[in-house]
Coordinates of C-alpha atoms and ligand atoms in Angstrom, one line a residue:
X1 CA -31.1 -50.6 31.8
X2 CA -33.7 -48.7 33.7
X3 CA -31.1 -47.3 36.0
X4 CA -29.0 -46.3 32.5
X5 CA -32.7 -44.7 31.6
X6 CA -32.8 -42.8 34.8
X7 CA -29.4 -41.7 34.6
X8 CA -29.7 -39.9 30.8
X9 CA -33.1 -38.1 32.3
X10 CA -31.6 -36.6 35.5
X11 CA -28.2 -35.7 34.2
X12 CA -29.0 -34.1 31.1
X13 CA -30.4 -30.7 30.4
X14 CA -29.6 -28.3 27.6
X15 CA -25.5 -28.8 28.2
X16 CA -25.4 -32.5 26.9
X17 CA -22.1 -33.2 25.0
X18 CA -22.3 -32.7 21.7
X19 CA -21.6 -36.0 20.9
X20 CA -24.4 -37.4 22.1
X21 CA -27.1 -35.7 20.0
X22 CA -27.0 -36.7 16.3
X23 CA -27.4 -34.3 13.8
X24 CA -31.0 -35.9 12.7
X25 CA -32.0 -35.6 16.1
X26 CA -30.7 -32.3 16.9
X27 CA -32.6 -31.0 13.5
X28 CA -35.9 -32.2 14.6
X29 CA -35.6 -30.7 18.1
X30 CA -34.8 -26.9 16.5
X31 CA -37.6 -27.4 14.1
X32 CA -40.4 -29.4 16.1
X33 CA -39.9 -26.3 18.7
X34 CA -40.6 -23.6 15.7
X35 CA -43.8 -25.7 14.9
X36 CA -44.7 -25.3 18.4
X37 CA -43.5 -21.6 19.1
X38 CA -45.8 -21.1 15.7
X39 CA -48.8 -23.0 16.7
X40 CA -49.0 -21.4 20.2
X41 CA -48.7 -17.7 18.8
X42 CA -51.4 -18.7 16.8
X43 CA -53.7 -19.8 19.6
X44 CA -52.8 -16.6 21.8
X45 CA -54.3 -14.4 19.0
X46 CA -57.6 -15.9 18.5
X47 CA -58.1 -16.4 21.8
X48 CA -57.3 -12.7 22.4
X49 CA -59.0 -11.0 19.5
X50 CA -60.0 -11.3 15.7
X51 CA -56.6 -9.5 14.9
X52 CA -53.1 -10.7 13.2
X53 CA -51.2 -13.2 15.2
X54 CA -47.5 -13.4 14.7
X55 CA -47.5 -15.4 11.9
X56 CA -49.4 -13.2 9.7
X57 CA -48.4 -9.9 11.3
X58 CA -44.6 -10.9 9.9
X59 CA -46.3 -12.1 6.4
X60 CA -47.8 -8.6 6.4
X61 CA -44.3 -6.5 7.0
X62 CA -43.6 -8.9 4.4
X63 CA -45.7 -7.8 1.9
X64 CA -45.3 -3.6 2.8
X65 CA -41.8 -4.1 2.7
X66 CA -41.0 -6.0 -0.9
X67 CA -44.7 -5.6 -2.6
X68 CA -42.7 -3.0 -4.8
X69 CA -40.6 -5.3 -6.2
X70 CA -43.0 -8.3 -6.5
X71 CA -45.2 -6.4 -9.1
X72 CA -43.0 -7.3 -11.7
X73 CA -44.5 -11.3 -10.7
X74 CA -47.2 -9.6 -11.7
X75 CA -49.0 -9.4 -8.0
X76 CA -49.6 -5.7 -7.6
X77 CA -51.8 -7.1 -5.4
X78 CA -52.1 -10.1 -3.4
X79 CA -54.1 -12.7 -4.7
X80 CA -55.5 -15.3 -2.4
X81 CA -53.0 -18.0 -3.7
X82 CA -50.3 -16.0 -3.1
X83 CA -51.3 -15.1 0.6
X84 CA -51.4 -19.2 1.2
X85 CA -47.8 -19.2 -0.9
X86 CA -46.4 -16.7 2.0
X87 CA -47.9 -18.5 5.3
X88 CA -46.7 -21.7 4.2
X89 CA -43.8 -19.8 3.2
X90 CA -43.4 -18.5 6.6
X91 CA -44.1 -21.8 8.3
X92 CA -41.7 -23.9 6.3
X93 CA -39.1 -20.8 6.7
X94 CA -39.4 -20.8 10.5
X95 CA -39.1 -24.8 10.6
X96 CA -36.3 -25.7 8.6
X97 CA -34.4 -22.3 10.6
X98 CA -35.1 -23.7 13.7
X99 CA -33.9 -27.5 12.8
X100 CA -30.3 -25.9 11.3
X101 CA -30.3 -23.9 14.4
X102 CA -31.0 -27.5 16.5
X103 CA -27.9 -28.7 14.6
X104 CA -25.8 -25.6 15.9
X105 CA -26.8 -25.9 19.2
X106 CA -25.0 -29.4 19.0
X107 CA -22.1 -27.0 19.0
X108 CA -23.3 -23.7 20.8
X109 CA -26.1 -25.3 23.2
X110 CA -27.9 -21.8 23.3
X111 CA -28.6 -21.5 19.5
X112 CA -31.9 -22.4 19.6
X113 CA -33.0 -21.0 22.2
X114 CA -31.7 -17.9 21.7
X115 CA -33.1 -18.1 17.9
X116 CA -36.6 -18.8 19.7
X117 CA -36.2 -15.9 21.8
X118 CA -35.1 -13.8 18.9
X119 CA -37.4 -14.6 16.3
X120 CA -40.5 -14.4 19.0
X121 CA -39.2 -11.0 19.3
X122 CA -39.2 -9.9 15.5
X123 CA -42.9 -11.1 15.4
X124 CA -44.1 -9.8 18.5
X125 CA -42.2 -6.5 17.4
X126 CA -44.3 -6.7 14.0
X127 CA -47.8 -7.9 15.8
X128 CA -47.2 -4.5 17.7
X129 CA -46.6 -2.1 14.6
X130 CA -49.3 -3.9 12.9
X131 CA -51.7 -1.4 11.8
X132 CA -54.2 -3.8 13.0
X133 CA -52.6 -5.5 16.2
X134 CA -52.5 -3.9 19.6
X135 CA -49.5 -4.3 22.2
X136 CA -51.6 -6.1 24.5
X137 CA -52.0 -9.3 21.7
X138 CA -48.3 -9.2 20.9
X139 CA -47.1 -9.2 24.1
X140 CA -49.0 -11.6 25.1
X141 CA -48.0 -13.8 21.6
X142 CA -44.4 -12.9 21.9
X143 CA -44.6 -14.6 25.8
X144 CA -46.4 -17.8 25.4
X145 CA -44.6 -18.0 21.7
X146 CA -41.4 -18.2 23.0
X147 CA -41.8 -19.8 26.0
X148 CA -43.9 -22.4 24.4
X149 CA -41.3 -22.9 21.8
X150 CA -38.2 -23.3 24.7
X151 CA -39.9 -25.8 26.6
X152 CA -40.3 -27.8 24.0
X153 CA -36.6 -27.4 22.5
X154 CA -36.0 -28.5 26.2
X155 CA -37.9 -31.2 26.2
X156 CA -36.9 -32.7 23.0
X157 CA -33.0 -31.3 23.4
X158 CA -33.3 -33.6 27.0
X159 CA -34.6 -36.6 25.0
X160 CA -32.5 -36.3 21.9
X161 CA -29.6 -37.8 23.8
X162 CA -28.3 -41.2 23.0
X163 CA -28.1 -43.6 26.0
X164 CA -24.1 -43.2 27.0
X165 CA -22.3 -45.7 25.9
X166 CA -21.4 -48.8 28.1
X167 CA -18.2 -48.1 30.0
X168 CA -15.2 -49.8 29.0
X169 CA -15.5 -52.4 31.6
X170 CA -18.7 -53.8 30.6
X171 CA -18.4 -56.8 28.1
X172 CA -20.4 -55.2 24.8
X173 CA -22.6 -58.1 25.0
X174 CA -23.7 -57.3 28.4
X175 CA -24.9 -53.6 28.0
X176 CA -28.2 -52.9 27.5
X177 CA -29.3 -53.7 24.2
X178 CA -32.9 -52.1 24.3
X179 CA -31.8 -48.8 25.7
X180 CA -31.3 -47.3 22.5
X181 CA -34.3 -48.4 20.6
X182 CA -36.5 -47.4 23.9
X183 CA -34.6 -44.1 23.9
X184 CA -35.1 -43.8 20.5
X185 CA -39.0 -44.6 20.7
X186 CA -39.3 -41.9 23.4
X187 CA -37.6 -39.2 20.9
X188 CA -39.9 -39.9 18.3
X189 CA -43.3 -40.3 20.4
X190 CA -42.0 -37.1 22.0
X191 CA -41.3 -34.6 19.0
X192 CA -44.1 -36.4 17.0
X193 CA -46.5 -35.9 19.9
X194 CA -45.6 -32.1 19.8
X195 CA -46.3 -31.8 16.2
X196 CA -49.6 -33.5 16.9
X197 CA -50.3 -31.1 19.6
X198 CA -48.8 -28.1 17.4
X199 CA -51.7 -28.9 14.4
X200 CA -54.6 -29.6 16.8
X201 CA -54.2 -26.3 18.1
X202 CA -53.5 -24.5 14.7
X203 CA -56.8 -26.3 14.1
X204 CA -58.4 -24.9 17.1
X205 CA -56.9 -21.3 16.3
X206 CA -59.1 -21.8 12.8
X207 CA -61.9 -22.9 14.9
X208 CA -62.1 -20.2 17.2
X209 CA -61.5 -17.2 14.3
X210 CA -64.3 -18.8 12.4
X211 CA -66.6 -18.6 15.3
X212 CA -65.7 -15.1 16.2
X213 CA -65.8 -13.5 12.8
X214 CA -68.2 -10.8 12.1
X215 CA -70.5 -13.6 9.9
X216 CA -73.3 -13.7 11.9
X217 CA -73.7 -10.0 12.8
X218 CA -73.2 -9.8 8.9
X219 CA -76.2 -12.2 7.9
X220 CA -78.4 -10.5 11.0
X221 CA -78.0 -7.1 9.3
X222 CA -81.0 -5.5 7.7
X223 CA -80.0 -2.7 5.0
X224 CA -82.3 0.2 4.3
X225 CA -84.3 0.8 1.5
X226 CA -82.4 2.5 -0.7
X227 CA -83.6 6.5 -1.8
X228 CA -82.8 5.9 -5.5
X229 CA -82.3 2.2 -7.1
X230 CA -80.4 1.8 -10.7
X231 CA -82.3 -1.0 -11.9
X232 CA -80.8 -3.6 -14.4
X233 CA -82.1 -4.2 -17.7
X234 CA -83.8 -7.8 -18.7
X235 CA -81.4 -8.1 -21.6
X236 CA -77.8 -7.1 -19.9
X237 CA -77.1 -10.6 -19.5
X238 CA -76.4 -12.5 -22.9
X239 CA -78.5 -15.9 -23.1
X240 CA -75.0 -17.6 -24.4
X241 CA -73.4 -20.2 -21.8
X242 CA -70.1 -19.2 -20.4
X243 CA -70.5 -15.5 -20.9
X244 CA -69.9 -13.1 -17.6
X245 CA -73.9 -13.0 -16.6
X246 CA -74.3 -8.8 -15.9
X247 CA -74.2 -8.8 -12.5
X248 CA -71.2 -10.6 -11.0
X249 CA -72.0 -13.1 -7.8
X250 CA -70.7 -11.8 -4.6
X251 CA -68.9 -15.4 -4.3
X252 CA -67.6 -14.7 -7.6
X253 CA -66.2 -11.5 -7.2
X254 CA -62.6 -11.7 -7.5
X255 CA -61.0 -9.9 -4.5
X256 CA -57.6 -8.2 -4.4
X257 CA -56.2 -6.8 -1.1
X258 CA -53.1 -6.7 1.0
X259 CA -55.0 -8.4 4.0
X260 CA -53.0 -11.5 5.0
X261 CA -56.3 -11.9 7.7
X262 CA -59.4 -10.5 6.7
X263 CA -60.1 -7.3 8.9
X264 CA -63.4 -8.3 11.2
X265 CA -65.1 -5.2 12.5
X266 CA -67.6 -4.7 14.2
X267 CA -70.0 -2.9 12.8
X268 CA -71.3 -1.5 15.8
X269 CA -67.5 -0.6 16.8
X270 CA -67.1 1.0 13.9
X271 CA -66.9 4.4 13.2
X272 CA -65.9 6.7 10.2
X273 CA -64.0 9.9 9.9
X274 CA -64.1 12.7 7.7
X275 CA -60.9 14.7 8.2
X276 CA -58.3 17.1 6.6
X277 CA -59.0 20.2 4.6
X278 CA -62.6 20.4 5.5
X279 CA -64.2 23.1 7.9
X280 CA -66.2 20.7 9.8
X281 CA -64.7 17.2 10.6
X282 CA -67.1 14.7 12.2
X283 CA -67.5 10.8 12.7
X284 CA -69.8 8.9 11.1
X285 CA -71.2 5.0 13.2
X286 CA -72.9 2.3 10.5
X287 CA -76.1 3.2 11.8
X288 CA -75.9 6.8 10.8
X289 CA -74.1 5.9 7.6
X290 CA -77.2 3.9 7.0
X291 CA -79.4 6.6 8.2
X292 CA -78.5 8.5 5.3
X293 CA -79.9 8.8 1.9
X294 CA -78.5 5.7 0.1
X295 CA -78.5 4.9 -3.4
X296 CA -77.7 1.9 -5.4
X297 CA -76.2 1.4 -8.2
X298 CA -74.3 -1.2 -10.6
X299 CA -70.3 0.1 -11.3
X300 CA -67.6 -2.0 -12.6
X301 CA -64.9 -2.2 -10.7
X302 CA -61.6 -3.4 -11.7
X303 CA -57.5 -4.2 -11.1
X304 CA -54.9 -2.4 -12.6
X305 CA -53.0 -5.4 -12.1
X306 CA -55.8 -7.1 -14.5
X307 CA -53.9 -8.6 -17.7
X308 CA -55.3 -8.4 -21.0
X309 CA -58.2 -11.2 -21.1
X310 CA -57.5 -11.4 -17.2
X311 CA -60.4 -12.1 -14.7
X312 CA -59.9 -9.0 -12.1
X313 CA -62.7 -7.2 -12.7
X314 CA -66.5 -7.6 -11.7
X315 CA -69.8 -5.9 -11.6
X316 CA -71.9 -5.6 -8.6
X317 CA -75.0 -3.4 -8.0
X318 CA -73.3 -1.4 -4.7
X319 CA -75.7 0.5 -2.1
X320 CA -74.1 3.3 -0.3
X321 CA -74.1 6.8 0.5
X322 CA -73.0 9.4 -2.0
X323 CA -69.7 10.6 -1.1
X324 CA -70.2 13.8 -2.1
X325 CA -72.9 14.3 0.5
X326 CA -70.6 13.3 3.2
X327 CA -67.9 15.8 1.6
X328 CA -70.6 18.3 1.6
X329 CA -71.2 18.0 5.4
X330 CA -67.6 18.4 6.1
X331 CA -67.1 21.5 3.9
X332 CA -64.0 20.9 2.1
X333 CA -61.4 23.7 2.3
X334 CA -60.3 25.8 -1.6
X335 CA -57.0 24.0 -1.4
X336 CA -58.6 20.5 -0.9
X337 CA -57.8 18.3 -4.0
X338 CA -57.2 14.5 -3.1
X339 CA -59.4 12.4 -1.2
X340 CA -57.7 9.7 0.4
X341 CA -59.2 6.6 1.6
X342 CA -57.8 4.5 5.2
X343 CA -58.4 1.2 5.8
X344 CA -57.9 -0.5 9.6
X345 CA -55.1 -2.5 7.8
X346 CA -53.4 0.2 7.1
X347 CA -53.9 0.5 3.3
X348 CA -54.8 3.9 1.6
X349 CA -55.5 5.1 -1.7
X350 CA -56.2 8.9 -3.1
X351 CA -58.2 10.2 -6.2
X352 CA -58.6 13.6 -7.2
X353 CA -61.2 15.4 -5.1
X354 CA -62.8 16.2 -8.5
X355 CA -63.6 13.1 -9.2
X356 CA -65.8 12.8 -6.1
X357 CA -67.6 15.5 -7.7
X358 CA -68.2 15.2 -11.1
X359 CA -70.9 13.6 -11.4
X360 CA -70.1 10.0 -11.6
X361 CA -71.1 7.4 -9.1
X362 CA -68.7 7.5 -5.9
X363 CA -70.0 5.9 -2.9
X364 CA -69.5 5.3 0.9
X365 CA -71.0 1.8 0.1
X366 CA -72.2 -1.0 2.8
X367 CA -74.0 -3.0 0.4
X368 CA -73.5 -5.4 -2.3
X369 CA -75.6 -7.0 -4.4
X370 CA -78.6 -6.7 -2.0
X371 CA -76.6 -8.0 1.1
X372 CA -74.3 -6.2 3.8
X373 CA -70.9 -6.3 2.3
X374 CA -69.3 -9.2 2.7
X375 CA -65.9 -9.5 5.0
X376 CA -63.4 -9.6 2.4
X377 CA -65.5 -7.1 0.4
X378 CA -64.6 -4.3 3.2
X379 CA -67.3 -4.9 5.7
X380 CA -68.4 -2.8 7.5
X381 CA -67.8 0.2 4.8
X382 CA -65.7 0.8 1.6
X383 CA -65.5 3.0 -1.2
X384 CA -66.6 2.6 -4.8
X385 CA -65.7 5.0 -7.4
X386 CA -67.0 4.4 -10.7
X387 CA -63.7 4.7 -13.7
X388 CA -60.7 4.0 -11.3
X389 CA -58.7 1.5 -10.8
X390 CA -59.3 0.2 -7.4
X391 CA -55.8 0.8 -5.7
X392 CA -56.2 4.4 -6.2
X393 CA -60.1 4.5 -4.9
X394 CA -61.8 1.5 -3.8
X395 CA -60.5 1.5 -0.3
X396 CA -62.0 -1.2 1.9
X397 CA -62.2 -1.4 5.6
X398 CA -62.8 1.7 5.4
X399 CA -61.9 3.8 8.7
X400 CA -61.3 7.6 7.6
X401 CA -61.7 9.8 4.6
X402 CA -59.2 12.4 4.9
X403 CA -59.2 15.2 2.3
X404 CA -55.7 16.6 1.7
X405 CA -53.9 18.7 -1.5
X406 CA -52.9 16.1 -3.9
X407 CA -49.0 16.6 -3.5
X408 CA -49.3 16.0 0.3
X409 CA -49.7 12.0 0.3
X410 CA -49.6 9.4 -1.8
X411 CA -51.8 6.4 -1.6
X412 CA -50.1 2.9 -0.5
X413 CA -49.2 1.6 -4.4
X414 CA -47.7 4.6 -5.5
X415 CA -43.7 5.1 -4.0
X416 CA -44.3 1.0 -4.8
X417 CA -43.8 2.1 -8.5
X418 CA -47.7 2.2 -9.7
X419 CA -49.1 5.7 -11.5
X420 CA -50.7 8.4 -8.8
X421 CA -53.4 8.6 -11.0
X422 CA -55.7 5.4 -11.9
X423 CA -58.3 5.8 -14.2
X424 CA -59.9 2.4 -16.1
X425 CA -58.2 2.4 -19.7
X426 CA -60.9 1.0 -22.0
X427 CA -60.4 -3.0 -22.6
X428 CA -62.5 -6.1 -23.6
X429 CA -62.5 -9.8 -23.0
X430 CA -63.6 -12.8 -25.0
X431 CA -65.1 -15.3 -22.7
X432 CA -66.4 -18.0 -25.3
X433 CA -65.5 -19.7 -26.6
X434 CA -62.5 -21.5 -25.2
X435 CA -59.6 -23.0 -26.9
X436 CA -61.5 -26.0 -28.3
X437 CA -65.1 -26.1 -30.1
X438 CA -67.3 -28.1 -32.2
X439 CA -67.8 -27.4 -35.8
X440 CA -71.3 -25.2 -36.2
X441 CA -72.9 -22.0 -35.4
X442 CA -70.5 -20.9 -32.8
X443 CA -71.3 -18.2 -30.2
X444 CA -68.2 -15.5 -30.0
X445 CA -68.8 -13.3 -26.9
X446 CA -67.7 -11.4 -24.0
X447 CA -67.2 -7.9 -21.8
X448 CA -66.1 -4.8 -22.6
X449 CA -65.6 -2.2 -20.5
X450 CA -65.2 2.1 -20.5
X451 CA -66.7 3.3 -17.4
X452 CA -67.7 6.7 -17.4
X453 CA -67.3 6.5 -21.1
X454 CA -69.3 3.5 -21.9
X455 CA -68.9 1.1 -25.0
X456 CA -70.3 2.3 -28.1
X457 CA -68.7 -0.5 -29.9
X458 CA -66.9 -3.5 -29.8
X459 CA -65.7 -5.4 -33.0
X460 CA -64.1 -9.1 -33.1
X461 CA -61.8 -10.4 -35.9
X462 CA -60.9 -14.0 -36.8
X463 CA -57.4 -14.4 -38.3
X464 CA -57.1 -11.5 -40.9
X465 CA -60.5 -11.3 -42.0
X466 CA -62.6 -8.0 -41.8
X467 CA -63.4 -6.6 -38.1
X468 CA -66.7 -7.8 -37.6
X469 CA -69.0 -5.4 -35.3
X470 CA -70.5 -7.7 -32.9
X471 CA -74.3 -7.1 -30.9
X472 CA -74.1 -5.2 -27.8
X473 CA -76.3 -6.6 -24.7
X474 CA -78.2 -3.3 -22.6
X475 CA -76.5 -1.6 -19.6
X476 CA -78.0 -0.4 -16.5
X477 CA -75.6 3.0 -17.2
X478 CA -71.9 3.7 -18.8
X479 CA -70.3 3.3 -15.6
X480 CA -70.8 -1.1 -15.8
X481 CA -69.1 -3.2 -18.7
X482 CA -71.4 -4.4 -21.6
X483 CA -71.5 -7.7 -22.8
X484 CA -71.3 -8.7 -26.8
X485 CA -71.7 -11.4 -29.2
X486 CA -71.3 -12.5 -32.6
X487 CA -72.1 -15.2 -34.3
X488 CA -69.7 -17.7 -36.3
X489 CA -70.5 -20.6 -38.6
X490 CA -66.7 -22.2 -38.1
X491 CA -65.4 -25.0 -39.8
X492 CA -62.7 -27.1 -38.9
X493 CA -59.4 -25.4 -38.6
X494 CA -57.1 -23.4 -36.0
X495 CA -58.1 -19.9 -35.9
X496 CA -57.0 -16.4 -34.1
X497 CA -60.2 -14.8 -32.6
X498 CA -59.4 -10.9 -31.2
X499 CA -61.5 -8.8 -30.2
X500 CA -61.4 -4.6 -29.6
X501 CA -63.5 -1.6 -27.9
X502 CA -64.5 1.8 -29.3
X503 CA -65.4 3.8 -25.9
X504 CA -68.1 6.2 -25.8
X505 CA -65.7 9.1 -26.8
X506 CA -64.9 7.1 -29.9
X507 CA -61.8 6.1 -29.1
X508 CA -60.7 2.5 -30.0
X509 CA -58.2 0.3 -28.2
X510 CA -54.7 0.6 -28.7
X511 CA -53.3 -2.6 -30.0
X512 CA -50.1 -1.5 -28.0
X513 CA -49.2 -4.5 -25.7
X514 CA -48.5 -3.2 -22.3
X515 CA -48.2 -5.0 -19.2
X516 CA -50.3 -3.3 -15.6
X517 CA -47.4 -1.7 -14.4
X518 CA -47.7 0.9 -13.9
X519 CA -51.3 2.3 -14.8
X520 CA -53.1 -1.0 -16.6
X521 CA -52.7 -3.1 -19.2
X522 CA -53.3 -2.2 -22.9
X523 CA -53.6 -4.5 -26.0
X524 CA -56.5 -7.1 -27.7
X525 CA -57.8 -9.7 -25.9
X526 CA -56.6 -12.5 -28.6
X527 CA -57.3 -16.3 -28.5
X528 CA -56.6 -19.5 -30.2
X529 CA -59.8 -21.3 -31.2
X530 CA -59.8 -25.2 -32.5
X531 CA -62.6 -25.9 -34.2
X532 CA -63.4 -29.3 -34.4
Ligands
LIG601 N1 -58.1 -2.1 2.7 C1 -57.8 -2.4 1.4 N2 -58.6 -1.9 0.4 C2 -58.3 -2.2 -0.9 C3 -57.2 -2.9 -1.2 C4 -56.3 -3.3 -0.2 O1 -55.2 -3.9 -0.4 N3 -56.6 -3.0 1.1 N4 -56.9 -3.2 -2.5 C5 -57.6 -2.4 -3.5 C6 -57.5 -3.0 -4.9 S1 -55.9 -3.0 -5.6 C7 -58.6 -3.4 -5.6 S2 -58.4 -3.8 -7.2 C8 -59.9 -3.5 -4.9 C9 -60.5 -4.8 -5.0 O2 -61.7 -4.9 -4.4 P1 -62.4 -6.3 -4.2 O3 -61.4 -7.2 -3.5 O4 -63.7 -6.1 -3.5 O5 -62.7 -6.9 -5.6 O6 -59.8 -3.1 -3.5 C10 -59.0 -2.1 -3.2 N5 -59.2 -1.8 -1.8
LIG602 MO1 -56.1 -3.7 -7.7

């Protein structure tokens, strides 16, 4: 028996007979290897820098390439549940790929390995192009990737085989009756082992990002005093449970972006650019961002891809520097009419130059809600421009302001199929109460929002009955939404509870029904109320 064990270890390598590895075994072996490949790109990144790894440089192609034709699934932009949907989309992918290309190889030996060497390519190949990866880290992926994925195919491929069958002239009874449960241990102690190995380091890839993101220079930071301070009114926030409070929690902010890993600068790294059709181009560091004369102030800032009622919108008070100071320094050429924002992850978004000008609050911000921007929020630096959409202006991770004429680029969403131009259509939310409530004095409430416009009134109706003008809280300025109430003595019954805006220009929403696409939705916020 041993000598039978000996034999299968020395004489076997990748050109087994086919025969000898079942299909089962052959699948784990293609698939246990992708898990591995996977795992050890993943450790090579974050050991190498805060960057993509292979794994989320392919998820990001992903999303460039068909983020046109998933707005229709109604993610204009990625959420974070859909950003988990496509790693473990990726992962699953790559694993049941490699175990039908273990099966093949039971035919074609070098089907695996060549798919290992091929797919390490196509990532590496994206880690490179990534605006945020550098061909140092994908080289270096791509290598230990692959070669970490064939030694393991090896490995397992050498252990798949079955113990040979007893020759002919061996009685049946006599041949070694463990060798194939012992052989068959080994296989499973062998590709489990791997997976083992493949998660703890996936685990220690978390670790390792965690302890080199930009958290701690974030929570050491010290912002300036701002020059000028927007304060918030006592009675913006509504003293009626569940209603959005004024201010929305940095934690609570909702956060779209196409970021598969959330950029970690540097700030000290970091620098800005103002370029294009300006006379005098120059670069900007945080510390002479902060320098600056900063303001802060509370804007709205919202989705396009925000459905009627939907939660994609949220009000911080954002410190920053005016942008058009820092336009002012760089002297913008006659001909100059978009400014377009780049992010390090090589997102942009343009908005007319005008704007930036008018008069309404656009800002170079770093700070929100009293702290230093938070990661996902576009630390170090982002912009915030008060009455547009933010995939037309709200660019974050912010890396270069270019000013250009508006037909000369267009911003990342727009050849995807959403409107060049982005600014907020007028829209209100009910918030309470929910689907069910107790007979009584029932609180009907909410946000409306018109920024630049403001609200001047928002009206709620319950089933056909007369529009009822609800009470409108205090805002800190037009440019934030407004929160309302109304008061209703319900009975018992099944009711229809809408509610509708009248902006500051005296324009009251359209009851059209529209979905985002391409320039936000339109319609009344409507819900079904049980009173009980
Ligand atoms: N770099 C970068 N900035 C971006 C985006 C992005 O995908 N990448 N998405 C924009 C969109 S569509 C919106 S709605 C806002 C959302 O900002 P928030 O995540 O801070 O709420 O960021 C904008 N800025
Ligand atoms: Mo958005």
């Amino acid at each position: 028996m041993l000598t039978a064990e000996r034999e299968t270890d020395t004489s076997t390598d990748l050109d087994l007979r086919p025969d000898e590895i079942g299909t089962g075994r052959a699948a784990v072996a293609g698939g246990v290897a992708s898990l591995v490949a996977l795992a050890a790109g993943e450790l090579v990144a974050a050991v190498l820098d805060s960057g993509p790894s292979l794994v989320t440089a392919v998820g990001s192609s992903f999303i460039d390439r068909f983020a046109a034709s998933l707005k229709d699934v109604a993610v204009a932009v990625f959420g974070t549940n859909d950003k988990v949907a496509l790693i473990v989309g990726i992962v699953v992918v790559s694993t049941v790929f490699g175990a039908a290309m273990g099966v093949v190889s039971r035919r074609w030996t070098t089907a695996a390995p060549l798919t290992i060497v091929a797919a390490g390519l196509a990532g590496g190949w994206a880690l490179a192009t990534d605006p945020q990866g550098t061909t140092g880290v994908a080289v270096a992926s791509c290598v230990v990737s692959i070669g970490a994925g064939l030694a393991a195919f090896r490995l397992l491929w050498r252990w798949a085989a079955e113990p040979r069958p007893p020759a002919p002239s061996v009685p049946v009874e006599n041949a070694a009756p463990g060798a194939r449960r012992g052989s068959r241990r080994r296989f499973v102690i062998a590709a489990g082992g791997l997976v083992a190995v493949a998660g703890a380091s996936t685990v220690l890839s978390r670790r390792i990002r965690s302890s080199n993101s930009i958290g701690a220079e974030r929570r050491s930071t010290v912002l300036p005093r701002p020059l000028s301070a927007v304060s918030v009114p006592a009675g913006a926030t509504l003293d009626v449970p569940g209603v959005s409070p004024y201010v929305t929690s940095n934690a609570d902010f909702y956060r779209i972006d196409t970021a598969l890993s959330v950029p970690q600068l540097e700030a000290a790294n970091w620098r800005l650019s103002v370029s294009g059709l300006v006379d005098r181009p120059f670069e900007l560091s945080y510390a002479e961002l902060l320098d600056m004369d900063t303001v802060e102030v509370p804007v709205t800032l919202m989705c396009v891809s925000n459905q009627v009622g939907g939660d994609l919108v949220g009000n911080a008070v954002w410190q920053g520097v005016p942008l058009a100071d820092l336009l002012d320094r760089a002297g913008p050429h006659a001909d100059a009419a978009q400014v377009v924002g780049r992010s390090v992850d090589g997102f942009t978004a343009g908005f007319p130059l005008a704007d930036a000008l008018d008069g309404r609050t656009a800002l170079v911000a770093f700070g929100m809600n009293g702290e230093p921007l938070p990661a996902e929020h576009g630390y170090p630096a982002r912009l915030v421009v008060a009455g547009l959409y933010g995939y037309v202006s709200a660019t974050k991770w912010l890396s270069e302001i270019e000013l250009t004429t508006w037909e000369a680029f267009d911003g990342y969403w727009v050849p995807r199929g959403w409107s060049k131009r982005g600014p907020v259509k007028t829209q209100s939310r009910i918030d309470v109460p929910g689907r069910g409530v107790a007979a009584g004095r029932v609180a009907i409430a909410g946000i409306a929002w018109a920024p630049g416009r403001g609200i001047e009134r928002v009206e709620v109706q319950i089933d056909e009955g007369d529009w009822q003008e609800a009470n409108l809280a205090d805002v800190a300025s037009d440019e934030t939404w407004r929160a309302w109430h109304l008061a209703w003595d319900a009975t018992p019954g099944t009711y229809r509870v809408r509610v509708r805006a009248t902006d500051g220009d005296g324009e009251t929403q359209t009851p059209d029904e529209r979905s985002p696409a391409p320039d936000g939705a339109t319609g009344w916020h409507t819900r079904t109320v049980t009173v009980a």
